[in-house]
């Protein structure tokens, strides 16, 4: 890399490091949806997964390699033969591919996790890189826990990795321990001491345990890194990874301090954030920088007054710069199929005829109950309707709730079990003190004969007005499983809850059972 080169490569690891975090697992179709959005966001590299880790991971990387064009597709592999073979096989159909191999270089990891001497670890790294280079031209090497590694050893292994053929060298802060000044010193030392350092791209990969991931990543680029590894909404192991939206908007807004450029289309940030939140079920905190619901909201009178006079008084970036425009009123109950189709196309959503017809049918039902339909309603109803393939194990046939201030809540549900080709109808009377939602959830559990622990439950309106569509999210555990999330939308909030609960159970059946 030439020192004057100011282009930063965005390496998105939402589908790998992001997906690794508790509860964020996605189905294969959801991963494809996310990868398509990452391509629209114009990230340079998509890390699609860790193929050796499971058949589900392998298959997702293979499908992304076949179906996604634009970004380089990367697959993760430990520095061992079988991992590299699996990564190569999964990437077979990618037009642009990268094998990303890693091994830990800190004393604590080498001694207690790998049980290897530093010289053995160095040899494993070199062998893995050479093997990967025999398969593909683009190989990245990561020195896991680099920031807690001995700097002299780190210098040696990085030099050996370059010599073996790696073209990107990643210096991860795996446990989120480093501070900006210390991280700067590591990059400076590597640039000064490593032979041929100017021939490769140095990369930063930070975890957010101390809330320093973005600051550390930006410090790394000021000290010679030209690739930032990050995730949408900052999701990832423990406290998460560097948030793509935060580093990108910091560079764009403070270009005098960070004089770099990237390919990324910042106008796709809002959409990307919404999609990730939807498919992972991880709600974005309202005060989250850039993509939180309050990030561009001005509440206090003084601020509002200033904003009306001149937006620059309190606004350092515009909502439009991340693609956030208010949800517009678009259709009503008299809108025909052609109008609906045109709106869907304008929203950038691609639907085949069958899905369009299903979405339109659902639109008519909602339009009957709700006078005004907004863009966000259309996006939600399409997500809700089209995400259901008809192949799900459990399908809601009907539910009925009786509730009131003087009666015990009673729920009756009928659930079809497609595995068994049967429908199960049950009626459950909730115990005193519990409400209709609790009765509903118990009835569903009884119908499918699965006991769950409700870990997450929230309801939010999608647009404005008393007749707004409501979105319910639930996260549940079955025995000691991880959390499975589900979402449902409806003008009837109890129906939205039923859909969300059943979607979470279907995810459990698909991914966890
Ligand atoms: O945090 C880390 O060290 C990683 C590596 C595998 C790059 O995710
Ligand atoms: Zn990581």
Short mmCIF file of C-alpha atoms and ligand atoms in Angstrom, two decimals:
data_model
loop_
_atom_site.label_atom_id
_atom_site.label_comp_id
_atom_site.label_asym_id
_atom_site.label_seq_id
_atom_site.Cartn_x
_atom_site.Cartn_y
_atom_site.Cartn_z
CA UNK A 1 0.00 0.00 0.00
CA UNK A 2 1.21 3.47 -0.82
CA UNK A 3 1.20 5.79 2.19
CA UNK A 4 -0.70 8.48 0.25
CA UNK A 5 -3.49 6.03 -0.61
CA UNK A 6 -6.55 7.38 1.19
CA UNK A 7 -9.14 4.79 0.22
CA UNK A 8 -10.52 2.75 3.12
CA UNK A 9 -11.90 -0.71 2.46
CA UNK A 10 -15.00 -1.62 4.44
CA UNK A 11 -14.96 -5.28 5.44
CA UNK A 12 -18.38 -6.17 6.77
CA UNK A 13 -18.53 -9.08 9.19
CA UNK A 14 -22.20 -8.82 10.22
CA UNK A 15 -22.82 -12.30 8.84
CA UNK A 16 -19.84 -13.83 10.66
CA UNK A 17 -18.72 -12.02 13.83
CA UNK A 18 -22.12 -10.29 14.08
CA UNK A 19 -24.05 -13.50 13.70
CA UNK A 20 -21.89 -15.11 16.39
CA UNK A 21 -23.49 -13.01 19.12
CA UNK A 22 -26.21 -14.51 21.35
CA UNK A 23 -29.59 -14.60 19.67
CA UNK A 24 -28.49 -13.12 16.35
CA UNK A 25 -28.57 -16.31 14.30
CA UNK A 26 -30.29 -15.93 10.96
CA UNK A 27 -31.89 -18.40 8.58
CA UNK A 28 -30.22 -18.93 5.22
CA UNK A 29 -32.86 -16.85 3.42
CA UNK A 30 -32.33 -14.03 5.90
CA UNK A 31 -28.57 -14.17 5.29
CA UNK A 32 -29.17 -13.83 1.56
CA UNK A 33 -31.43 -10.85 2.20
CA UNK A 34 -28.73 -9.26 4.39
CA UNK A 35 -25.96 -9.99 1.86
CA UNK A 36 -28.03 -8.33 -0.90
CA UNK A 37 -28.48 -5.26 1.29
CA UNK A 38 -24.73 -5.20 2.10
CA UNK A 39 -24.07 -5.21 -1.65
CA UNK A 40 -26.45 -2.24 -2.04
CA UNK A 41 -24.63 -0.55 0.86
CA UNK A 42 -21.51 -1.07 -1.27
CA UNK A 43 -19.27 -2.59 1.36
CA UNK A 44 -16.04 -3.80 -0.26
CA UNK A 45 -15.90 -7.20 1.40
CA UNK A 46 -18.64 -9.37 2.90
CA UNK A 47 -17.42 -11.95 5.39
CA UNK A 48 -20.17 -14.47 4.76
CA UNK A 49 -19.42 -17.01 7.49
CA UNK A 50 -17.21 -19.71 8.94
CA UNK A 51 -17.84 -22.71 6.64
CA UNK A 52 -16.19 -25.48 8.69
CA UNK A 53 -18.21 -24.59 11.79
CA UNK A 54 -21.49 -26.19 10.64
CA UNK A 55 -23.30 -27.43 7.51
CA UNK A 56 -25.68 -24.46 7.88
CA UNK A 57 -22.73 -22.03 7.80
CA UNK A 58 -21.18 -23.81 4.83
CA UNK A 59 -24.38 -23.73 2.84
CA UNK A 60 -24.97 -20.01 3.56
CA UNK A 61 -21.45 -19.06 2.40
CA UNK A 62 -21.90 -21.17 -0.72
CA UNK A 63 -25.24 -19.53 -1.56
CA UNK A 64 -23.94 -16.02 -0.92
CA UNK A 65 -20.94 -16.79 -3.17
CA UNK A 66 -23.28 -17.89 -5.94
CA UNK A 67 -25.94 -15.18 -5.62
CA UNK A 68 -24.20 -11.97 -4.55
CA UNK A 69 -22.30 -9.80 -7.00
CA UNK A 70 -20.18 -6.74 -6.32
CA UNK A 71 -18.27 -7.18 -3.06
CA UNK A 72 -15.48 -9.67 -2.45
CA UNK A 73 -16.89 -12.66 -0.53
CA UNK A 74 -14.71 -13.81 2.36
CA UNK A 75 -14.88 -17.00 4.40
CA UNK A 76 -13.22 -17.57 7.77
CA UNK A 77 -10.86 -20.49 8.45
CA UNK A 78 -8.64 -21.36 11.41
CA UNK A 79 -5.03 -21.94 10.36
CA UNK A 80 -5.67 -25.62 9.75
CA UNK A 81 -6.04 -27.67 6.59
CA UNK A 82 -9.68 -28.79 6.89
CA UNK A 83 -10.91 -25.26 7.60
CA UNK A 84 -9.11 -23.89 4.57
CA UNK A 85 -10.43 -26.64 2.31
CA UNK A 86 -13.98 -25.97 3.55
CA UNK A 87 -13.63 -22.21 3.05
CA UNK A 88 -12.29 -22.72 -0.47
CA UNK A 89 -15.08 -25.12 -1.36
CA UNK A 90 -17.79 -22.82 0.00
CA UNK A 91 -16.34 -19.88 -1.97
CA UNK A 92 -16.09 -21.86 -5.21
CA UNK A 93 -18.75 -19.86 -7.09
CA UNK A 94 -17.76 -16.39 -5.88
CA UNK A 95 -16.53 -14.06 -8.62
CA UNK A 96 -14.21 -12.34 -6.14
CA UNK A 97 -13.16 -14.44 -3.16
CA UNK A 98 -10.98 -14.21 -0.09
CA UNK A 99 -9.87 -16.82 2.42
CA UNK A 100 -9.49 -15.24 5.86
CA UNK A 101 -7.32 -17.40 8.08
CA UNK A 102 -6.48 -16.69 11.70
CA UNK A 103 -4.54 -17.95 14.69
CA UNK A 104 -4.05 -16.52 18.17
CA UNK A 105 -0.72 -14.83 18.89
CA UNK A 106 -0.99 -13.71 22.52
CA UNK A 107 0.83 -15.72 25.15
CA UNK A 108 -2.36 -16.42 27.08
CA UNK A 109 -4.12 -17.83 24.00
CA UNK A 110 -1.09 -19.79 22.70
CA UNK A 111 -0.46 -21.38 26.09
CA UNK A 112 -3.96 -22.03 27.39
CA UNK A 113 -6.12 -22.32 24.27
CA UNK A 114 -3.81 -23.68 21.59
CA UNK A 115 -1.29 -25.37 23.84
CA UNK A 116 1.43 -24.48 21.31
CA UNK A 117 4.79 -22.76 21.36
CA UNK A 118 5.12 -19.41 19.53
CA UNK A 119 7.36 -21.05 16.90
CA UNK A 120 4.69 -23.70 16.21
CA UNK A 121 1.99 -21.05 15.89
CA UNK A 122 4.14 -19.09 13.44
CA UNK A 123 4.66 -22.21 11.34
CA UNK A 124 0.93 -23.01 11.35
CA UNK A 125 0.16 -19.49 10.15
CA UNK A 126 2.71 -19.71 7.34
CA UNK A 127 1.50 -23.16 6.22
CA UNK A 128 -2.13 -22.06 6.27
CA UNK A 129 -1.43 -18.90 4.26
CA UNK A 130 0.60 -20.82 1.67
CA UNK A 131 -2.12 -23.44 1.34
CA UNK A 132 -4.80 -20.76 0.95
CA UNK A 133 -2.65 -18.92 -1.61
CA UNK A 134 -2.47 -22.09 -3.70
CA UNK A 135 -6.26 -21.92 -3.89
CA UNK A 136 -7.03 -18.17 -4.18
CA UNK A 137 -5.12 -14.94 -4.84
CA UNK A 138 -6.67 -12.98 -2.01
CA UNK A 139 -5.68 -14.17 1.49
CA UNK A 140 -6.16 -12.29 4.75
CA UNK A 141 -4.30 -13.23 7.91
CA UNK A 142 -5.54 -12.28 11.38
CA UNK A 143 -3.37 -12.46 14.48
CA UNK A 144 -6.13 -13.15 16.98
CA UNK A 145 -5.74 -11.22 20.27
CA UNK A 146 -3.02 -9.18 18.55
CA UNK A 147 -3.43 -6.29 20.96
CA UNK A 148 -2.39 -8.45 23.94
CA UNK A 149 0.47 -10.09 22.00
CA UNK A 150 4.15 -9.46 22.49
CA UNK A 151 4.99 -6.76 19.93
CA UNK A 152 8.28 -8.36 18.87
CA UNK A 153 6.56 -11.69 18.24
CA UNK A 154 3.68 -9.91 16.48
CA UNK A 155 6.19 -8.19 14.20
CA UNK A 156 7.80 -11.55 13.36
CA UNK A 157 4.56 -13.37 12.59
CA UNK A 158 3.20 -10.49 10.50
CA UNK A 159 6.45 -10.42 8.49
CA UNK A 160 6.24 -14.20 7.97
CA UNK A 161 2.58 -13.91 6.94
CA UNK A 162 3.45 -11.31 4.27
CA UNK A 163 6.33 -13.46 3.05
CA UNK A 164 3.93 -16.47 2.83
CA UNK A 165 1.56 -14.50 0.57
CA UNK A 166 -1.09 -12.78 2.71
CA UNK A 167 -2.22 -9.53 1.11
CA UNK A 168 -4.25 -8.22 4.08
CA UNK A 169 -2.97 -8.28 7.65
CA UNK A 170 -5.57 -7.84 10.35
CA UNK A 171 -4.66 -6.71 13.88
CA UNK A 172 -7.72 -7.59 15.97
CA UNK A 173 -8.51 -6.24 19.40
CA UNK A 174 -10.31 -9.50 20.11
CA UNK A 175 -11.26 -8.79 23.71
CA UNK A 176 -11.86 -5.04 23.40
CA UNK A 177 -8.97 -4.19 25.71
CA UNK A 178 -6.79 -1.72 23.85
CA UNK A 179 -6.97 2.08 24.09
CA UNK A 180 -6.50 4.42 21.11
CA UNK A 181 -2.96 5.57 21.96
CA UNK A 182 -1.72 2.03 22.49
CA UNK A 183 -3.37 0.82 19.28
CA UNK A 184 -1.72 3.68 17.37
CA UNK A 185 1.69 2.54 18.70
CA UNK A 186 1.10 -1.04 17.48
CA UNK A 187 0.31 0.12 13.94
CA UNK A 188 3.26 2.55 13.92
CA UNK A 189 5.64 -0.19 15.08
CA UNK A 190 4.38 -2.69 12.51
CA UNK A 191 4.75 -0.14 9.71
CA UNK A 192 8.29 0.72 10.84
CA UNK A 193 9.60 -2.75 11.66
CA UNK A 194 7.89 -5.22 9.33
CA UNK A 195 9.68 -5.89 6.05
CA UNK A 196 7.43 -5.21 3.03
CA UNK A 197 4.72 -3.65 5.20
CA UNK A 198 4.00 -1.25 2.35
CA UNK A 199 2.99 -4.13 0.04
CA UNK A 200 -0.08 -5.14 2.07
CA UNK A 201 -3.26 -3.63 3.46
CA UNK A 202 -3.32 -3.40 7.23
CA UNK A 203 -6.73 -3.95 8.78
CA UNK A 204 -8.40 -3.04 12.07
CA UNK A 205 -10.95 -5.26 13.83
CA UNK A 206 -12.20 -3.99 17.19
CA UNK A 207 -14.55 -5.25 19.84
CA UNK A 208 -16.47 -2.82 21.99
CA UNK A 209 -16.03 -4.13 25.54
CA UNK A 210 -14.81 -0.74 26.79
CA UNK A 211 -16.90 1.25 24.32
CA UNK A 212 -13.75 2.13 22.34
CA UNK A 213 -14.23 0.09 19.16
CA UNK A 214 -15.01 3.01 16.86
CA UNK A 215 -12.36 5.29 18.39
CA UNK A 216 -9.77 2.53 18.08
CA UNK A 217 -10.72 1.79 14.45
CA UNK A 218 -10.42 5.47 13.52
CA UNK A 219 -7.07 5.69 15.29
CA UNK A 220 -5.89 2.66 13.32
CA UNK A 221 -6.68 4.33 10.00
CA UNK A 222 -4.85 7.47 11.11
CA UNK A 223 -1.87 5.19 11.69
CA UNK A 224 -1.83 3.34 8.40
CA UNK A 225 -4.70 0.81 8.45
CA UNK A 226 -6.73 0.89 5.25
CA UNK A 227 -9.36 -1.73 6.01
CA UNK A 228 -11.97 -1.44 8.76
CA UNK A 229 -13.76 -4.59 9.89
CA UNK A 230 -17.20 -3.76 11.23
CA UNK A 231 -20.83 -4.77 11.53
CA UNK A 232 -24.18 -3.09 10.96
CA UNK A 233 -25.56 -1.71 14.27
CA UNK A 234 -22.27 -2.83 15.84
CA UNK A 235 -23.64 -6.31 16.59
CA UNK A 236 -21.13 -8.97 17.57
CA UNK A 237 -19.67 -11.06 20.38
CA UNK A 238 -20.29 -9.63 23.89
CA UNK A 239 -20.44 -5.81 23.58
CA UNK A 240 -20.22 -6.05 19.79
CA UNK A 241 -17.90 -4.89 17.02
CA UNK A 242 -17.10 -1.53 15.46
CA UNK A 243 -20.37 -0.17 14.02
CA UNK A 244 -20.08 0.46 10.29
CA UNK A 245 -22.50 3.41 10.40
CA UNK A 246 -20.46 5.14 13.10
CA UNK A 247 -17.03 4.89 11.46
CA UNK A 248 -18.38 5.83 8.07
CA UNK A 249 -20.29 8.87 9.31
CA UNK A 250 -17.32 9.96 11.43
CA UNK A 251 -15.12 9.92 8.34
CA UNK A 252 -17.76 11.65 6.22
CA UNK A 253 -18.66 14.31 8.81
CA UNK A 254 -15.12 14.96 10.12
CA UNK A 255 -13.24 14.58 6.85
CA UNK A 256 -10.85 17.35 7.95
CA UNK A 257 -9.65 15.02 10.72
CA UNK A 258 -10.10 11.71 8.88
CA UNK A 259 -9.22 12.62 5.27
CA UNK A 260 -10.22 9.27 3.76
CA UNK A 261 -12.71 8.02 1.22
CA UNK A 262 -14.70 4.82 0.76
CA UNK A 263 -17.06 3.21 -1.76
CA UNK A 264 -19.84 2.78 0.76
CA UNK A 265 -23.21 4.39 -0.03
CA UNK A 266 -24.13 6.07 3.27
CA UNK A 267 -27.70 6.59 2.03
CA UNK A 268 -28.25 2.86 2.53
CA UNK A 269 -27.32 2.98 6.23
CA UNK A 270 -30.83 3.44 7.62
CA UNK A 271 -32.26 0.58 5.52
CA UNK A 272 -29.37 -1.71 6.45
CA UNK A 273 -29.82 -0.97 10.14
CA UNK A 274 -33.56 -1.69 9.98
CA UNK A 275 -33.00 -4.96 8.16
CA UNK A 276 -30.40 -6.23 10.63
CA UNK A 277 -32.57 -5.29 13.57
CA UNK A 278 -35.50 -7.11 12.00
CA UNK A 279 -33.76 -10.35 11.10
CA UNK A 280 -31.79 -10.63 14.35
CA UNK A 281 -34.58 -9.35 16.59
CA UNK A 282 -32.01 -7.10 18.28
CA UNK A 283 -33.68 -3.77 18.90
CA UNK A 284 -31.46 -0.71 18.34
CA UNK A 285 -31.29 1.44 21.48
CA UNK A 286 -33.10 4.76 20.85
CA UNK A 287 -30.03 6.88 21.67
CA UNK A 288 -27.64 4.81 19.51
CA UNK A 289 -25.43 7.06 17.37
CA UNK A 290 -26.51 7.44 13.71
CA UNK A 291 -29.25 4.78 13.60
CA UNK A 292 -31.09 5.13 16.95
CA UNK A 293 -34.68 6.41 16.74
CA UNK A 294 -33.64 9.60 18.59
CA UNK A 295 -30.40 10.22 16.67
CA UNK A 296 -32.00 13.00 14.63
CA UNK A 297 -34.86 13.95 16.98
CA UNK A 298 -34.79 17.38 18.57
CA UNK A 299 -36.98 17.47 21.66
CA UNK A 300 -36.13 20.55 23.69
CA UNK A 301 -37.63 23.92 22.86
CA UNK A 302 -34.24 25.63 22.56
CA UNK A 303 -32.97 23.02 20.14
CA UNK A 304 -36.15 23.05 18.07
CA UNK A 305 -36.02 26.83 17.85
CA UNK A 306 -32.42 26.69 16.66
CA UNK A 307 -33.13 23.96 14.13
CA UNK A 308 -36.03 25.93 12.63
CA UNK A 309 -33.78 28.99 12.17
CA UNK A 310 -30.85 27.05 10.82
CA UNK A 311 -30.40 23.26 10.90
CA UNK A 312 -26.64 23.63 11.43
CA UNK A 313 -27.23 25.00 14.95
CA UNK A 314 -27.77 21.52 16.35
CA UNK A 315 -27.36 19.12 13.44
CA UNK A 316 -23.92 17.93 12.34
CA UNK A 317 -25.27 15.52 9.72
CA UNK A 318 -28.57 15.43 7.89
CA UNK A 319 -31.02 12.54 8.32
CA UNK A 320 -31.10 12.36 4.52
CA UNK A 321 -27.36 11.53 4.45
CA UNK A 322 -28.12 8.10 5.94
CA UNK A 323 -31.24 7.64 3.80
CA UNK A 324 -33.67 8.56 6.53
CA UNK A 325 -36.66 10.37 5.16
CA UNK A 326 -39.96 10.51 7.01
CA UNK A 327 -42.32 7.67 6.19
CA UNK A 328 -44.67 9.14 3.58
CA UNK A 329 -48.38 8.60 3.24
CA UNK A 330 -48.77 6.63 0.06
CA UNK A 331 -51.83 4.52 -0.46
CA UNK A 332 -55.38 4.08 0.73
CA UNK A 333 -58.08 1.44 0.46
CA UNK A 334 -58.97 2.54 -3.08
CA UNK A 335 -55.48 2.01 -4.45
CA UNK A 336 -55.46 -0.73 -7.04
CA UNK A 337 -52.99 -3.53 -7.66
CA UNK A 338 -51.09 -1.45 -10.27
CA UNK A 339 -50.61 1.41 -7.78
CA UNK A 340 -49.49 -1.04 -5.12
CA UNK A 341 -47.04 -2.67 -7.52
CA UNK A 342 -45.59 0.69 -8.55
CA UNK A 343 -45.11 1.72 -4.92
CA UNK A 344 -43.35 -1.55 -4.12
CA UNK A 345 -40.99 -0.98 -7.06
CA UNK A 346 -40.32 2.62 -5.96
CA UNK A 347 -39.39 1.32 -2.52
CA UNK A 348 -36.71 -0.79 -4.20
CA UNK A 349 -38.36 -4.09 -3.22
CA UNK A 350 -38.20 -6.93 -5.75
CA UNK A 351 -41.11 -9.38 -5.61
CA UNK A 352 -42.07 -12.21 -7.93
CA UNK A 353 -45.71 -12.33 -9.13
CA UNK A 354 -46.73 -14.85 -6.51
CA UNK A 355 -45.28 -12.85 -3.61
CA UNK A 356 -46.69 -9.62 -5.05
CA UNK A 357 -50.16 -11.19 -5.12
CA UNK A 358 -49.82 -12.40 -1.52
CA UNK A 359 -48.59 -9.00 -0.40
CA UNK A 360 -51.45 -7.27 -2.24
CA UNK A 361 -54.05 -9.56 -0.63
CA UNK A 362 -52.61 -8.66 2.77
CA UNK A 363 -52.56 -4.98 1.81
CA UNK A 364 -56.30 -5.12 1.04
CA UNK A 365 -57.05 -6.65 4.44
CA UNK A 366 -55.01 -3.96 6.20
CA UNK A 367 -56.43 -1.16 4.04
CA UNK A 368 -59.90 -2.24 5.11
CA UNK A 369 -59.02 -1.68 8.75
CA UNK A 370 -56.69 1.28 8.38
CA UNK A 371 -57.53 4.43 6.43
CA UNK A 372 -54.03 5.57 5.58
CA UNK A 373 -51.16 3.32 4.54
CA UNK A 374 -47.60 4.62 4.90
CA UNK A 375 -44.38 3.46 3.26
CA UNK A 376 -43.29 1.80 6.51
CA UNK A 377 -46.60 -0.10 6.64
CA UNK A 378 -45.94 -1.48 3.16
CA UNK A 379 -42.40 -2.52 4.05
CA UNK A 380 -43.67 -4.20 7.25
CA UNK A 381 -46.51 -6.05 5.59
CA UNK A 382 -44.24 -7.33 2.83
CA UNK A 383 -41.65 -8.44 5.38
CA UNK A 384 -44.35 -10.15 7.37
CA UNK A 385 -46.16 -11.81 4.50
CA UNK A 386 -43.34 -12.69 2.15
CA UNK A 387 -41.04 -13.96 4.91
CA UNK A 388 -43.57 -16.74 5.46
CA UNK A 389 -42.91 -19.39 2.86
CA UNK A 390 -45.73 -21.77 3.75
CA UNK A 391 -43.05 -24.34 4.68
CA UNK A 392 -42.97 -23.38 8.37
CA UNK A 393 -43.53 -26.18 10.87
CA UNK A 394 -46.24 -24.34 12.80
CA UNK A 395 -48.92 -22.25 11.17
CA UNK A 396 -51.59 -20.25 12.96
CA UNK A 397 -55.06 -21.20 11.75
CA UNK A 398 -57.06 -19.11 14.20
CA UNK A 399 -57.08 -17.71 17.69
CA UNK A 400 -59.75 -16.33 19.94
CA UNK A 401 -59.33 -14.36 23.14
CA UNK A 402 -61.79 -13.47 25.84
CA UNK A 403 -60.57 -10.86 28.23
CA UNK A 404 -61.90 -8.07 30.40
CA UNK A 405 -61.75 -6.47 33.82
CA UNK A 406 -64.18 -8.95 35.38
CA UNK A 407 -63.39 -12.20 33.54
CA UNK A 408 -60.41 -14.53 33.51
CA UNK A 409 -58.55 -14.25 30.23
CA UNK A 410 -59.14 -17.27 28.02
CA UNK A 411 -57.29 -18.06 24.79
CA UNK A 412 -58.17 -20.64 22.19
CA UNK A 413 -55.81 -21.38 19.28
CA UNK A 414 -55.63 -23.77 16.38
CA UNK A 415 -52.14 -24.47 15.09
CA UNK A 416 -51.29 -26.60 12.09
CA UNK A 417 -48.22 -28.79 12.41
CA UNK A 418 -46.98 -29.30 8.85
CA UNK A 419 -44.46 -31.95 9.94
CA UNK A 420 -47.30 -34.17 11.07
CA UNK A 421 -49.93 -32.89 8.65
CA UNK A 422 -52.28 -32.30 11.58
CA UNK A 423 -53.97 -29.35 13.20
CA UNK A 424 -54.16 -29.07 16.93
CA UNK A 425 -56.86 -27.09 18.60
CA UNK A 426 -56.62 -26.13 22.25
CA UNK A 427 -58.30 -23.82 24.66
CA UNK A 428 -56.46 -22.50 27.67
CA UNK A 429 -57.76 -20.57 30.58
CA UNK A 430 -55.06 -18.34 32.00
CA UNK A 431 -54.57 -18.26 35.72
CA UNK A 432 -55.76 -15.24 37.65
CA UNK A 433 -53.55 -12.23 37.32
CA UNK A 434 -52.31 -13.00 33.83
CA UNK A 435 -53.60 -11.18 30.79
CA UNK A 436 -54.73 -12.15 27.30
CA UNK A 437 -51.20 -12.29 25.85
CA UNK A 438 -50.08 -14.67 28.55
CA UNK A 439 -53.15 -16.86 27.91
CA UNK A 440 -52.41 -16.78 24.19
CA UNK A 441 -48.76 -17.81 24.63
CA UNK A 442 -49.73 -20.64 26.97
CA UNK A 443 -52.34 -21.87 24.53
CA UNK A 444 -49.77 -21.93 21.72
CA UNK A 445 -47.26 -23.77 23.92
CA UNK A 446 -49.89 -26.33 24.81
CA UNK A 447 -50.90 -26.79 21.18
CA UNK A 448 -47.35 -27.46 20.01
CA UNK A 449 -46.31 -29.22 23.22
CA UNK A 450 -43.22 -27.08 23.79
CA UNK A 451 -42.51 -25.20 27.00
CA UNK A 452 -40.63 -21.94 26.57
CA UNK A 453 -39.15 -19.19 28.66
CA UNK A 454 -40.06 -15.73 27.41
CA UNK A 455 -36.86 -13.66 27.48
CA UNK A 456 -37.80 -10.72 25.28
CA UNK A 457 -41.19 -9.18 24.59
CA UNK A 458 -41.98 -5.78 23.17
CA UNK A 459 -44.62 -4.08 21.11
CA UNK A 460 -44.09 -0.97 18.99
CA UNK A 461 -46.27 0.97 16.57
CA UNK A 462 -44.91 1.03 13.01
CA UNK A 463 -46.45 4.35 11.96
CA UNK A 464 -48.69 6.96 13.56
CA UNK A 465 -52.38 7.05 14.50
CA UNK A 466 -54.77 4.94 16.56
CA UNK A 467 -55.11 2.44 13.74
CA UNK A 468 -51.34 2.06 13.24
CA UNK A 469 -49.90 -1.37 12.49
CA UNK A 470 -48.24 -2.76 15.60
CA UNK A 471 -45.13 -4.86 15.62
CA UNK A 472 -44.59 -7.50 18.31
CA UNK A 473 -41.22 -9.10 18.98
CA UNK A 474 -40.58 -12.03 21.20
CA UNK A 475 -37.40 -13.82 22.14
CA UNK A 476 -37.77 -17.21 23.75
CA UNK A 477 -35.67 -20.06 25.03
CA UNK A 478 -36.54 -23.73 24.93
CA UNK A 479 -34.88 -25.53 27.86
CA UNK A 480 -31.31 -24.18 27.80
CA UNK A 481 -31.27 -23.19 24.15
CA UNK A 482 -30.08 -19.83 22.92
CA UNK A 483 -32.76 -17.18 22.37
CA UNK A 484 -34.88 -17.49 19.23
CA UNK A 485 -36.56 -14.32 18.03
CA UNK A 486 -39.79 -13.80 16.15
CA UNK A 487 -41.69 -10.82 14.80
CA UNK A 488 -45.27 -10.28 13.79
CA UNK A 489 -47.22 -7.28 12.54
CA UNK A 490 -50.92 -6.59 12.49
CA UNK A 491 -53.44 -3.88 13.24
CA UNK A 492 -54.59 -6.32 15.96
CA UNK A 493 -51.78 -6.38 18.49
CA UNK A 494 -52.82 -9.77 19.92
CA UNK A 495 -52.56 -11.27 16.44
CA UNK A 496 -49.10 -9.67 16.05
CA UNK A 497 -48.08 -11.36 19.32
CA UNK A 498 -49.34 -14.75 18.14
CA UNK A 499 -47.42 -14.42 14.86
CA UNK A 500 -44.24 -13.36 16.63
CA UNK A 501 -44.44 -16.24 19.10
CA UNK A 502 -45.03 -18.78 16.34
CA UNK A 503 -42.21 -17.35 14.21
CA UNK A 504 -39.81 -17.77 17.15
CA UNK A 505 -40.97 -21.37 17.61
CA UNK A 506 -40.44 -22.02 13.89
CA UNK A 507 -36.90 -20.64 14.15
CA UNK A 508 -36.27 -22.94 17.08
CA UNK A 509 -37.53 -25.90 15.01
CA UNK A 510 -35.37 -24.92 12.04
CA UNK A 511 -32.17 -23.84 13.73
CA UNK A 512 -32.18 -25.18 17.24
CA UNK A 513 -34.13 -28.38 17.58
O1 LIG B 1 -12.07 -10.87 17.17
C1 LIG B 1 -11.30 -11.57 16.49
O2 LIG B 1 -10.12 -11.75 16.79
C2 LIG B 1 -11.86 -12.23 15.32
C3 LIG B 1 -10.89 -12.87 14.40
C4 LIG B 1 -11.34 -14.21 13.95
C5 LIG B 1 -10.62 -11.96 13.24
O3 LIG B 1 -13.05 -12.15 15.08
ZN1 LIG B 2 -13.96 -10.48 16.26
#
